[in-house]
Each structure stands twice: as C-alpha cells, then as structure tokens.
Coordinates of C-alpha atoms in Angstrom, one line a residue:
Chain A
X1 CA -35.2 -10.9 20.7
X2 CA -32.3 -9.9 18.0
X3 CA -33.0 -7.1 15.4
X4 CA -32.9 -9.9 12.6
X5 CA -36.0 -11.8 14.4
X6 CA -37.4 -9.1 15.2
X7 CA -37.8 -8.0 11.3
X8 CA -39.3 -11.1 10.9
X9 CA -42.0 -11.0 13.3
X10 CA -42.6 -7.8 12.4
X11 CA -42.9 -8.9 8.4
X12 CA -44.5 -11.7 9.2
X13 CA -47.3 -9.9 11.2
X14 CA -47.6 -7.2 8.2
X15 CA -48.0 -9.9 5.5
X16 CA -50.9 -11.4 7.6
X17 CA -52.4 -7.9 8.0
X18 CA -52.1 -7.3 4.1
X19 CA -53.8 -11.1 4.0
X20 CA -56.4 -10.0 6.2
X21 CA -57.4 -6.9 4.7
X22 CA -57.2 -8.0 1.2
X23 CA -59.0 -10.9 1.8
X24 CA -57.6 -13.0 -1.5
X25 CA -56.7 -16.0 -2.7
X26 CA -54.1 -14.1 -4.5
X27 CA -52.8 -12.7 -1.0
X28 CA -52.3 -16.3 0.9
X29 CA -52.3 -15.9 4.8
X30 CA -48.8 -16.7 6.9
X31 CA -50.6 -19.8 7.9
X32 CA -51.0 -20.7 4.3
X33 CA -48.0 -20.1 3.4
X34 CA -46.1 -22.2 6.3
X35 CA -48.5 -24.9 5.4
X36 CA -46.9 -25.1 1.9
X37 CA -43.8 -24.7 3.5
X38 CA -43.9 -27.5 5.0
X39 CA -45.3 -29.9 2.9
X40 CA -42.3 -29.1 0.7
X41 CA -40.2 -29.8 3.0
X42 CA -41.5 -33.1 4.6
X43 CA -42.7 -34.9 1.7
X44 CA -38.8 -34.1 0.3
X45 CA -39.3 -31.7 -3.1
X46 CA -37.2 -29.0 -1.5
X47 CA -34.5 -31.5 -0.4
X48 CA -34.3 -33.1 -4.1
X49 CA -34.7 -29.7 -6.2
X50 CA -32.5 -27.2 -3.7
X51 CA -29.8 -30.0 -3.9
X52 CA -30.5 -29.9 -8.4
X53 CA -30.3 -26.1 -8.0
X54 CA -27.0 -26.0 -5.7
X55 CA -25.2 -28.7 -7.5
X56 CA -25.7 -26.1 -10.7
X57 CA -24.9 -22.9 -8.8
X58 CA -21.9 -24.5 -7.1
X59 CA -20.4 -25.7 -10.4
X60 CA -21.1 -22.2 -12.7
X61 CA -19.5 -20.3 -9.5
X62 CA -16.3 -22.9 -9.2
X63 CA -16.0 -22.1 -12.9
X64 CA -16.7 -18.5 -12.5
X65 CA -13.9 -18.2 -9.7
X66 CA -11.6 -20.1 -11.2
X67 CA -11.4 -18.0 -14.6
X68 CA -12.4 -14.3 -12.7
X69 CA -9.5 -15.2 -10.3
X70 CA -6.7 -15.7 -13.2
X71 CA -8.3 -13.1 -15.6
X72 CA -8.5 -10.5 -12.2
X73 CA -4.7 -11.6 -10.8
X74 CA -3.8 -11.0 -15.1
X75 CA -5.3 -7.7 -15.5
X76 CA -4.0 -6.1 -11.4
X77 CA -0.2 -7.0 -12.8
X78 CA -0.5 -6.8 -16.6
X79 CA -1.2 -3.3 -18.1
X80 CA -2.1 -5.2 -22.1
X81 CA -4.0 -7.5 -20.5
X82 CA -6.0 -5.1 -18.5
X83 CA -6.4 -2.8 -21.4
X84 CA -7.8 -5.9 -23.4
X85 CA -9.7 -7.3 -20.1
X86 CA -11.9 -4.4 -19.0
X87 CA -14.1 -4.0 -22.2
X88 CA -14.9 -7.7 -21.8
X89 CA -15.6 -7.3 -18.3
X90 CA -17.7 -4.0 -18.5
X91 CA -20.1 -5.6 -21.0
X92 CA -20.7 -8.5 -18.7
X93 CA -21.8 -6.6 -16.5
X94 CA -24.4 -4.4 -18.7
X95 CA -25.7 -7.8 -20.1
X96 CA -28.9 -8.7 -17.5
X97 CA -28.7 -11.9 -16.0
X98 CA -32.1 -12.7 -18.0
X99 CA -30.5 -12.3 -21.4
X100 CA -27.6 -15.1 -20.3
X101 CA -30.2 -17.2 -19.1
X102 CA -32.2 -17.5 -22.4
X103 CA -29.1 -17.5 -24.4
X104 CA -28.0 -20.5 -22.8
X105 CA -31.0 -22.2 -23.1
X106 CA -31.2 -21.8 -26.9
X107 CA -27.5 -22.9 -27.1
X108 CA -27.1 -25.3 -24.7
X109 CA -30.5 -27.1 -24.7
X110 CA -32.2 -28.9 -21.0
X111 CA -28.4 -30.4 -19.7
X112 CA -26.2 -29.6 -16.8
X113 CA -24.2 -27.1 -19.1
X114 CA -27.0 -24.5 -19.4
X115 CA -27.6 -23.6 -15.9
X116 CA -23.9 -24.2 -15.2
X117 CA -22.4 -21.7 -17.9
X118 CA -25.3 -19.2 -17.2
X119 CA -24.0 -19.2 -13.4
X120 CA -20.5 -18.4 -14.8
X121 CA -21.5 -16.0 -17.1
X122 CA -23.3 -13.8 -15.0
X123 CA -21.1 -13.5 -12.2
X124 CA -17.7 -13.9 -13.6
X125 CA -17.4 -10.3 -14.6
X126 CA -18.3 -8.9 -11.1
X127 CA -16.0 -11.5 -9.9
X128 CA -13.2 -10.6 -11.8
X129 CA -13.3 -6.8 -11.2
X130 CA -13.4 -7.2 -7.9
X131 CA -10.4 -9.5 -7.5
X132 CA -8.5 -7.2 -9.9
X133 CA -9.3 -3.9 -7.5
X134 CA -7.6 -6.4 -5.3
X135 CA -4.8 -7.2 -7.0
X136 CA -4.3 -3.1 -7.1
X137 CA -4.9 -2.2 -4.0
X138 CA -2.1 -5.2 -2.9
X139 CA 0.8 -3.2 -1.2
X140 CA 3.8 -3.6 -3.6
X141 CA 6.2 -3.3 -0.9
X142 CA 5.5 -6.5 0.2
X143 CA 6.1 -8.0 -3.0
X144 CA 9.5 -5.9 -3.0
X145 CA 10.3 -8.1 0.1
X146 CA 9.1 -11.3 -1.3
X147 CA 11.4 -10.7 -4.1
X148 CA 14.4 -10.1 -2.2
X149 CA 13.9 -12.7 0.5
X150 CA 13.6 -14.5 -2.5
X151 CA 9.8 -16.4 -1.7
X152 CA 8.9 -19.5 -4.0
X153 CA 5.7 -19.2 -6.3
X154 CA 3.9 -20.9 -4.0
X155 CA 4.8 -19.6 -0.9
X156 CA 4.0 -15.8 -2.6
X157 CA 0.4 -16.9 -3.8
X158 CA -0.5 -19.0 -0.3
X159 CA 1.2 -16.5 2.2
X160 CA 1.0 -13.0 0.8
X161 CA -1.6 -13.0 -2.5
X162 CA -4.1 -15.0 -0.9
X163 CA -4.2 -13.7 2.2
X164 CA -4.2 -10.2 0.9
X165 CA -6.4 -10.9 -1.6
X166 CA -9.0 -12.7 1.0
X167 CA -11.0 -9.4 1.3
X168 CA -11.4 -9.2 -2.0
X169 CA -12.6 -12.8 -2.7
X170 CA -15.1 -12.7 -0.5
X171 CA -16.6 -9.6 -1.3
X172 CA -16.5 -11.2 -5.0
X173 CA -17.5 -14.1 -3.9
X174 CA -20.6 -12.8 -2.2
X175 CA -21.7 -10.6 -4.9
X176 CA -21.0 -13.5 -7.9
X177 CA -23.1 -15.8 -5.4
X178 CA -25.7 -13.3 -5.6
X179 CA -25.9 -13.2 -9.4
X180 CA -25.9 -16.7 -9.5
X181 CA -28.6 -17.4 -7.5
X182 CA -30.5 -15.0 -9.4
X183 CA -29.5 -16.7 -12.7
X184 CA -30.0 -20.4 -11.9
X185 CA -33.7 -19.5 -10.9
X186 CA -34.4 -17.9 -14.7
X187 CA -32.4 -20.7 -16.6
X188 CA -34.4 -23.3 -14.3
X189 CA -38.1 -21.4 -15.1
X190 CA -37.3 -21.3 -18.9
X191 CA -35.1 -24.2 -19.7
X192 CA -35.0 -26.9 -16.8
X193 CA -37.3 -29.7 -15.7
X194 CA -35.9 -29.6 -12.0
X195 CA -34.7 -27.6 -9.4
X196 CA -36.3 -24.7 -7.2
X197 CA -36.9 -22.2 -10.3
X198 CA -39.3 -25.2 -12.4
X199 CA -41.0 -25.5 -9.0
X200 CA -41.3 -21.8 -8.8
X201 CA -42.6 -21.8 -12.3
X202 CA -44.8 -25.0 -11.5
X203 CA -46.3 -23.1 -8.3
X204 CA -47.3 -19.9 -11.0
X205 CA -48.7 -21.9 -13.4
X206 CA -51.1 -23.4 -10.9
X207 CA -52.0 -19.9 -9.6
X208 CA -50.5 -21.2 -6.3
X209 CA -49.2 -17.7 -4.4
X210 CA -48.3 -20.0 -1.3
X211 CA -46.4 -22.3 -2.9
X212 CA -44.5 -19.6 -4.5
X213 CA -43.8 -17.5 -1.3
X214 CA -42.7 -20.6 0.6
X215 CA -39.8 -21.6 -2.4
X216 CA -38.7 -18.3 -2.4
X217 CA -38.6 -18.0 1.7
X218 CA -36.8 -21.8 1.5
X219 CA -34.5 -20.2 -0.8
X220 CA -33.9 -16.9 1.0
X221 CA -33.2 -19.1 4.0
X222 CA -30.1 -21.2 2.3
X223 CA -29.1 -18.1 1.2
X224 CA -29.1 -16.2 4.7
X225 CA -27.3 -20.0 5.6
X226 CA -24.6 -19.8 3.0
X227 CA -24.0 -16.0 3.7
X228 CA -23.8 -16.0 7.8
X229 CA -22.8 -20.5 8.3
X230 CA -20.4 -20.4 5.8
X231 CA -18.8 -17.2 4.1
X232 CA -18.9 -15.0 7.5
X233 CA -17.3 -17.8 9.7
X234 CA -14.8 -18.1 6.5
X235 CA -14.2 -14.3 6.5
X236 CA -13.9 -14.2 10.0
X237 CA -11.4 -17.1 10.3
X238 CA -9.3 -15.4 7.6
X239 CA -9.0 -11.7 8.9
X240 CA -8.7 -12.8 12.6
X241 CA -5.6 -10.7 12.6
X242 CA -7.5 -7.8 12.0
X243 CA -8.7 -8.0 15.8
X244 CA -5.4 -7.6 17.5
X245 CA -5.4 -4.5 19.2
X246 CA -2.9 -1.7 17.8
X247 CA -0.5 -0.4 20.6
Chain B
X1 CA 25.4 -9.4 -13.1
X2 CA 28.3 -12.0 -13.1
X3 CA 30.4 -13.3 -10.3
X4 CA 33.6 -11.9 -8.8
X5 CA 36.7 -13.6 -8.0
X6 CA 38.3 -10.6 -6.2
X7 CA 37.4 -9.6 -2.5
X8 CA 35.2 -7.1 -4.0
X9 CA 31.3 -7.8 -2.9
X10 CA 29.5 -5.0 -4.7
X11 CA 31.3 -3.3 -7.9
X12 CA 29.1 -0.8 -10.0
X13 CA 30.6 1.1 -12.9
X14 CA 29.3 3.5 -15.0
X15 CA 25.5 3.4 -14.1
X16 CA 22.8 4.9 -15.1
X17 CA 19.0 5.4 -14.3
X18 CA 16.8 7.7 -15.8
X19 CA 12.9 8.0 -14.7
X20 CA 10.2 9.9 -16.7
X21 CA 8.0 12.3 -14.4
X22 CA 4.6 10.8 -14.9
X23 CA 2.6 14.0 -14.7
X24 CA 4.9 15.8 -17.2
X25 CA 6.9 13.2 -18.9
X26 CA 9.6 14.7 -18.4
X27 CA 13.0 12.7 -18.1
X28 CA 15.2 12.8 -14.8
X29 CA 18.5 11.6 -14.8
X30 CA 19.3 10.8 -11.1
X31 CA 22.0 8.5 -12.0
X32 CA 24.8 9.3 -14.4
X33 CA 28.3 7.1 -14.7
X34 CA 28.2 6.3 -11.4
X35 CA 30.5 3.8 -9.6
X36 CA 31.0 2.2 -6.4
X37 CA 33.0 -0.5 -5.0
X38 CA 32.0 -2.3 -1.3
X39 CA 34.8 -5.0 -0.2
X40 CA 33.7 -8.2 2.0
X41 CA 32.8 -7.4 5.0
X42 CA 32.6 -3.6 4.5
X43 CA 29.8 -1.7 5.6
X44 CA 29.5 1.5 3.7
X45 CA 27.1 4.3 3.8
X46 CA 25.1 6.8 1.2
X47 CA 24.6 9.6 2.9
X48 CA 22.4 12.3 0.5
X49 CA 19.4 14.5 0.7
X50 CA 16.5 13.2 -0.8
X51 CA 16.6 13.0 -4.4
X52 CA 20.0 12.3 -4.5
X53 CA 19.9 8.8 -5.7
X54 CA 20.8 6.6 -2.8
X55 CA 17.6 4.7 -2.8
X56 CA 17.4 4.2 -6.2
X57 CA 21.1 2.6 -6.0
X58 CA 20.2 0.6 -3.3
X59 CA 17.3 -1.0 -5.4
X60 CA 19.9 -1.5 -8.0
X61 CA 21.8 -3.6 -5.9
X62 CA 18.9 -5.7 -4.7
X63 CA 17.9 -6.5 -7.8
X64 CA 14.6 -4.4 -7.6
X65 CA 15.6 -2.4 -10.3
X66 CA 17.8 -2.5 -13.5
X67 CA 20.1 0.4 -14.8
X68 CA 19.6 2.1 -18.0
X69 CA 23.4 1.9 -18.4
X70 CA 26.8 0.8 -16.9
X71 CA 27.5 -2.9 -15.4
X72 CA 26.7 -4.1 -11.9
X73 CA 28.9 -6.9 -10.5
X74 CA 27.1 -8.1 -7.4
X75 CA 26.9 -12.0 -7.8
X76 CA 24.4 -13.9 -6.5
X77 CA 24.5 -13.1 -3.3
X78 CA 21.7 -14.1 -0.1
X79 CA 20.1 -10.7 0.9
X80 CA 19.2 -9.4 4.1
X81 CA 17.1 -6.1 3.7
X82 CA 15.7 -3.4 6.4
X83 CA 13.7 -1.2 4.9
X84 CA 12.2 1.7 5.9
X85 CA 9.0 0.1 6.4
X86 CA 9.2 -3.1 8.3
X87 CA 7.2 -4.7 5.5
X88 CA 5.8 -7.3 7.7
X89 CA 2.6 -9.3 6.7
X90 CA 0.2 -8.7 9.0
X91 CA -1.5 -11.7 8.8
X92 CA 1.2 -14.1 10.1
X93 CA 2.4 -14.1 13.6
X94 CA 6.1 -12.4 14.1
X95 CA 7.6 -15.8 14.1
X96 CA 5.7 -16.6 10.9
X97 CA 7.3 -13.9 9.4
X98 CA 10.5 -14.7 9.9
X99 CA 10.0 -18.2 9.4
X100 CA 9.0 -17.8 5.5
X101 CA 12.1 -16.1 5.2
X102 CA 14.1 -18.8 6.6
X103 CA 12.3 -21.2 4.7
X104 CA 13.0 -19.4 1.3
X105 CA 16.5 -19.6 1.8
X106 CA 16.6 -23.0 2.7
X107 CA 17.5 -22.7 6.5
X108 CA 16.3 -24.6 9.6
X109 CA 13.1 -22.3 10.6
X110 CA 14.2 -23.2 14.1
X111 CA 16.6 -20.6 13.6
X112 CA 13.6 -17.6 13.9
X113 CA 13.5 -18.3 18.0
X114 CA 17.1 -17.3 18.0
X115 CA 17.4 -14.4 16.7
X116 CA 13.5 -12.8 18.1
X117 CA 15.8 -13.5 21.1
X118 CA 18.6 -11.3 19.8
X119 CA 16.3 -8.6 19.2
X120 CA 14.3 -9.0 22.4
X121 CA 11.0 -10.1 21.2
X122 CA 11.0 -13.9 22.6
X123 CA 7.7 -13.0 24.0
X124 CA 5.8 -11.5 20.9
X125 CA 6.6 -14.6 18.7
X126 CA 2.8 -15.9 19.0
X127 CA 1.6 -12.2 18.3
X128 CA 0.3 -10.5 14.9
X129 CA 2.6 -7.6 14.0
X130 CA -0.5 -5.1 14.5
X131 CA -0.2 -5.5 18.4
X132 CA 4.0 -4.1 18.2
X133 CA 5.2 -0.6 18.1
X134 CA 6.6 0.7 15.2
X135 CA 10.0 0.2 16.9
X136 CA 9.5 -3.6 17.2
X137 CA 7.8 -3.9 13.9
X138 CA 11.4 -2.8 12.5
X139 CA 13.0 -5.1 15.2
X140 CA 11.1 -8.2 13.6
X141 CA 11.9 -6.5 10.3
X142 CA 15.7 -6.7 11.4
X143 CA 15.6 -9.7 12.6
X144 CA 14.3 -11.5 9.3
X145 CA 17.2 -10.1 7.6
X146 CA 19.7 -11.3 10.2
X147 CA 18.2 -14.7 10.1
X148 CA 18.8 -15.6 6.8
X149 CA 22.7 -15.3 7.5
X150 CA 22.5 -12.9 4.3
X151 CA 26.1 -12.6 2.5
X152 CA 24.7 -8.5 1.8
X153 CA 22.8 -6.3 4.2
X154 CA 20.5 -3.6 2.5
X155 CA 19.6 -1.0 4.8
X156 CA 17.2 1.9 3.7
X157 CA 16.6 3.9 5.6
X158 CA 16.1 1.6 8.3
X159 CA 15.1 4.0 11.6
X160 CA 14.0 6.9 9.4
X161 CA 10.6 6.2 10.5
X162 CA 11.1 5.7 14.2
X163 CA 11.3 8.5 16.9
X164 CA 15.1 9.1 18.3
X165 CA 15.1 7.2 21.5
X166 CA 13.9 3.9 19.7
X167 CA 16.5 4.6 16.8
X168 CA 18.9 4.5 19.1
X169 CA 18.6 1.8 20.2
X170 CA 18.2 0.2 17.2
X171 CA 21.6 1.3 16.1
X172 CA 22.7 0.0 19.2
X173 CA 21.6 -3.5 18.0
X174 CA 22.6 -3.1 14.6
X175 CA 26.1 -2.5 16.0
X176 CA 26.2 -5.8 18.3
X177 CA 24.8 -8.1 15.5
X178 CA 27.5 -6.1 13.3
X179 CA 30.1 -7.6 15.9
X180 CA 29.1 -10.6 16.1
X181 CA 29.4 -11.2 12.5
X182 CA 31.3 -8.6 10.3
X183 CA 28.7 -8.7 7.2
X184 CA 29.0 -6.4 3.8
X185 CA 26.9 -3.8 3.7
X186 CA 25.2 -0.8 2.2
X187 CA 23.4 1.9 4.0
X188 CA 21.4 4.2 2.7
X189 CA 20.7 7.2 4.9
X190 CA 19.7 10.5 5.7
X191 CA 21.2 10.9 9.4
X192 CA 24.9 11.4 9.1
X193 CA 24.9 10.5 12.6
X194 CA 23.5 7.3 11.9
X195 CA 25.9 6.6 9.3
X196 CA 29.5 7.7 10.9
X197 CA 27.9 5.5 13.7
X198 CA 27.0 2.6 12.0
X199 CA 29.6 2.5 8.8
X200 CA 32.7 1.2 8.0
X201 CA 33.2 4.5 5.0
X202 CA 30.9 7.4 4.4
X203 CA 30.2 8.9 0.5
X204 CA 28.2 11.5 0.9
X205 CA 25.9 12.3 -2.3
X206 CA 25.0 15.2 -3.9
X207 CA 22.9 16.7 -7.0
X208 CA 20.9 15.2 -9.5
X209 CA 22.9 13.4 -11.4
X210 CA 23.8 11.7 -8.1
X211 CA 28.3 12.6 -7.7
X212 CA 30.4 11.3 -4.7
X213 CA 31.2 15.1 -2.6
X214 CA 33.0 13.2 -0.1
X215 CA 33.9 10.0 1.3
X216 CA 35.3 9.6 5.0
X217 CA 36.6 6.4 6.0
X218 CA 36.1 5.2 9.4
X219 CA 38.6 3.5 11.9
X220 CA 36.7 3.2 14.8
X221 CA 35.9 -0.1 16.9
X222 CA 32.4 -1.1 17.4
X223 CA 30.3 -0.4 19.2
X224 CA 30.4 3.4 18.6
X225 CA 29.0 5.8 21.2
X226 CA 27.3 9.2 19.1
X227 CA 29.5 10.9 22.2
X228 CA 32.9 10.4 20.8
X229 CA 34.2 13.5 19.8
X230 CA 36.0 11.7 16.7
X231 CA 32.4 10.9 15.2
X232 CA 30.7 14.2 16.1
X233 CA 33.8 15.5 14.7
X234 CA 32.8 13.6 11.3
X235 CA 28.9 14.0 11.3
X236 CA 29.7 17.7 11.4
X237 CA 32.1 17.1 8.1
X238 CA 29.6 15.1 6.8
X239 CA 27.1 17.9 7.2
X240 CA 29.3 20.2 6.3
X241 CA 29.7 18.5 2.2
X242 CA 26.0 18.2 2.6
X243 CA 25.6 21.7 2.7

C-alpha cells in the first residue's frame, strides 16, 4: 500500500473512531457518508453540478491566465509598467477570496459572469506574480542569442519564453487553480442556483453533515485528478529535459 | 548603421560608451573616440585585461548595445556568435538548437547535420545539451554560428571557460572551418596565445578609456601550431604591451 492510501485508510479509520465515540448525528459514520456519496453520484447531481462548477472555474482561470500572463511577461521586461503593476497586484492578493465573491454577486447578479469574473479576480494576482518572478529569473543571455541569431517573435515566445517560463506557469497555474476552486464554491453558496457550492449550501441547510462531507470528498477528488492526471503529466512532459543526466 | 561600399566590413569611429556604477552612480567611461576598421575576410583580435573594453565593443558590433557617441558602419550583416557561454537552450535537443538558428536565417535546417558532423557531434544530435561537457556545449555553440553561413563571426571569449586541452582543440577547429571559408571576424580575448593563433591582426587594449597599445599583424598560414617560434615570439610581445 502507497503512503497516499495509506493516509486514507488511516483517516478514514479515525473519522469512524470520532463517529463512534461521539455518537452524533452531527458526526455521520464513513458508512454514512459513502452512502451519500454514492447516491450523488448514481442518480447524476455530482455529474450535472461538478460539470456547472468546472465550466465556471475553467472560464475565470482561462481569463485569469490570459491577462496575469501579459500583465506578468509586461511587468518582468518593463520597469513603468512594473512600478504601476505591483500595487495592483499586491492588493489582490490582500483582498480574501470571500470579499470577491460577494462583490460579484451584488454586481453581477445569478449569470455565468459572477462566478466567472470572481474566479479571475481571485487568482489573477497570484498568477501574475508568479509569471513575472519568471519572467526575471529568465536568463538574459539567451535572449542576447535570440537577438543576434536574429529569432522571429514567434519562434522567441514558443521556443525560449515558454519553455522557460513553463516552471513558472505551472506553479501559477496550480496556485490560481487553488484560489479558484476556493472562490467558485463561495460565489455558488451566496449567489448561484447550481453547481457543487448550492449543493453544499443545500446539504447545510438540511442539517445533512453526510451530504456535506461527501461533496467536499467528490470535490477533493477532481482536484487530486486535475493536480496529479493533468498538470503533473503536463509538467512532467514539459521539463523532461531536466532528466538527462549531467556528464 | 549604414551600408558600406568599400571592402571594409566593420568601421567604428569615434565611439563612445559610458556606464553608471549601479551601487555608486558613478559614471565609467570605458570607451572614448575609439575606432576600428576590419576588412572582408579579416579576422582580427582584442586582446585586453578585463575592463578594458573589448566586450563591450564587441556588443557594439552585434547590435546588443548602442554607443553614447561616434558612428558605427557595420551594415546588415548575418551574424555568427560564440560566446563565452554556449547559450544553448536546454530544453531542445543539440540539433534543435541549431536548427532554430538555421531557420531564423532562412536556410535549409538540413544544413544542422552537416556541420554537428564538422564539429564531431553526429552522435549527440538526439541529445539535450545537459548530457555534453562544457567542451561540446561550446562545440554545438560553434557550430550554430557556422551554420548560419554568417557574413561576421563574433567571438567572446569563446574557450575562456573551458580547461586547456579542450581549448585546444577547439582552436584547432576554429582554424579548419577558418580555412575552409576565410570569414570576417572579431575576437575578443584574454589569451594572447589564443589570439596570435587564431587572428589575422592583433590590437592589444589597454586602460579605461579603452586605447590601441599595439597592433601586430599576422602573416602566417593556417592552421597555426602554438609551437612556432614566430607566434611564441608574438604572444610574448603581446604580453609584453599588456604589461
């Protein structure tokens, strides 16, 4: 058995424990709580609201990454625009992800642009610092040779900024995920009328602890997906080179 | 820059570069009036101790910096540059890397097996530059500048980095791809060895504001052996205006 299944046997076993000994309806049991788990996900509510809630987060982090990765690339090579940048960016990220989410609700009302600019709001900022550390930390000797060998535009961004970037936008990536997740769950408890945070607010209202442990285990689970399917095998794939051995 | 319609490849007159100290904001004048002339096909060499200027000249010429003062008269011409660094990018194979270059100069990327075979490294083509020596890293690095068919060669410094042996024999192949095409030139080095070796006419540069101390012009068929009396004869000339 791996450490990461061990933890979970292990938590699993201590939450039943805590059931046990508390002995409330309050505490659910693991059986309890797998029951819920999955009813949601054979009678098809986690299905239909996950996909509501990932549509949302996927568009507010598209729009995040597109702005973060222009206003980071502008602020690495641009002292002004730095200067002007990193006020902006610093009070994004003071501002709690709670205050974004009940701002856009007031502004923007129950459609798809609440949760979407809430998603961008919150995680731009940590987004665009950490493509900008990037952009510094980009060896400007290699830009020295671009310049003499004379490299197009696009060659430069797909052959030397991207790729030494890549670091740097997945660790951005990873962490403005993060926000977002955290984000789309308030905006969707205060403001929406679908997707996993109104069933998370659905299952409080109704006193139902199960319910609410088994959205937030579905959710910690297409997280854990997103994080080790996708954005490892993505990170992997791009710093392959890293694994040739040095002579 | 404009164009030149003499035989002249590289003509600076006059120039000057000054660069504020950014912990004291002080000015430094390293360059001051300074000219140079490099004919087609010469190969000349800045010999200097550090601080002296040469690199900051040689960025002049490649267009990676702008003088303060004085005109520069270099066309437009396809460079080649060794630097003292291979500046490789890690993350494409050696071929790759040559490739891109190729490619930016609008030259049949074919031309990248050629001349990994020149420098001996047919067999690392498929490999990431992190599994070569620093002495073929700077092979690859010399042979993306050959493979653009470059009108002007920059080299800075180009084995300053490597131990002797491998310098060597770097020279050594910087001296048969010199014969097999005659290319101008500019050479920016510390080794006067390296340069009475390697040049077709020596300045050697001293003090800040960078002046010529002494220029040595070299009639000696390539390839050059650092035996030959006549070039030991030289380096120790060189040395000697160094001093």
């Amino acid at each position: 058995m791996g450490p990461a299944a061990l933890f979970v046997v292990l938590a699993a076993a201590a939450w039943q424990l805590m059931a046990v000994l508390v002995d409330s309806v309050l505490v659910p049991g693991v059986g309890d709580v797998a029951g819920e788990l999955v009813g949601i996900v054979v009678d098809g509510s986690f299905a239909q609201h996950l996909g509501i809630t990932v549509l949302r987060v996927a568009l507010g982090f598209a729009l995040a990454f597109v702005v973060a990765v222009a206003a980071g690339i502008a602020m690495g090579r641009n002292e002004f625009v730095r200067r002007f940048g990193e006020p902006a960016v610093l009070l994004g990220l003071t501002i709690p992800g709670l205050v974004w989410a009940l701002l856009c609700v007031i502004w923007f009302g129950v459609g798809l642009a609440n949760p979407v600019i809430a998603v961008a709001l919150s995680s731009a900022p940590a987004l665009a610092l950490t493509i900008y550390q990037g952009v510094r930390s980009v060896d400007p000797d290699l830009l020295e040779m671009a310049h003499v060998y004379r490299f197009s535009r696009t060659t430069r961004l797909r052959r030397l900024w991207l790729p030494a970037l890549a670091p740097s936008l997945f660790a951005g990536a990873r962490l403005g995920l993060s926000l977002g997740w955290k984000v789309i769950v308030l905006v969707e408890v205060f403001g929406m009328s679908s997707g996993v945070g109104y069933q998370l607010n659905n299952a409080f209202a109704e006193q139902n602890v199960a319910a609410v442990l088994a959205w937030t285990l579905l959710f910690a689970v297409v997280m854990a997906v997103l994080e080790y399917g996708v954005l490892q095998g993505l990170e992997r794939r791009a710093g392959r080179w890293r694994k040739a051995v040095i002579v | 820059m404009s164009e030149l319609a003499t035989t002249t490849a590289i003509r600076l007159d006059g120039v000057g570069k000054t660069f504020v100290d950014a912990r004291t904001g002080a000015p430094q004048t390293v360059l001051d009036g300074f000219s140079l002339t490099v004919d087609e096909g010469e190969l000349v060499a800045l010999v200097g101790a550090s601080g002296t200027g040469k690199t900051t000249l040689l960025h002049i010429v490649a267009g990676l910096s702008t003088p303060d003062r004085g005109t520069v008269e270099i066309g437009r011409p396809r460079l080649g540059v060794v630097f003292q660094q291979p500046r490789l990018l890690d993350w494409l194979p050696v071929r790759q890397n040559v490739v891109l270059a190729l490619e930016a100069a609008g030259l049949d990327p074919d031309a990248a097996d050629t001349v990994l075979e020149a420098v001996g490294l047919t067999r690392y083509a498929g490999s990431y530059p992190s599994v070569l020596s620093g002495g073929q890293r700077q092979r690859v690095a010399v042979a993306r500048a050959f493979a653009v068919e470059p009108d002007l060669v920059l080299l800075d410094e180009p084995f300053s980095a490597l131990d002797e042996l491998t310098a060597r024999k770097l020279r050594l192949l910087l001296q048969e791809l010199w014969m097999s095409r005659p290319r101008t030139g500019l050479l920016v080095t510390h080794n006067p060895l390296e340069a009475a070796l390697l040049a077709d006419r020596v300045l050697v540069l001293a003090g800040s504001p960078a002046r010529v101390a002494a220029e040595h012009r070299i009639e000696r068929e390539r390839p050059r052996s650092a035996e030959d009396p006549y070039l030991f004869d030289l380096h120790t000339r060189i040395v000697a205006a160094l001093a």
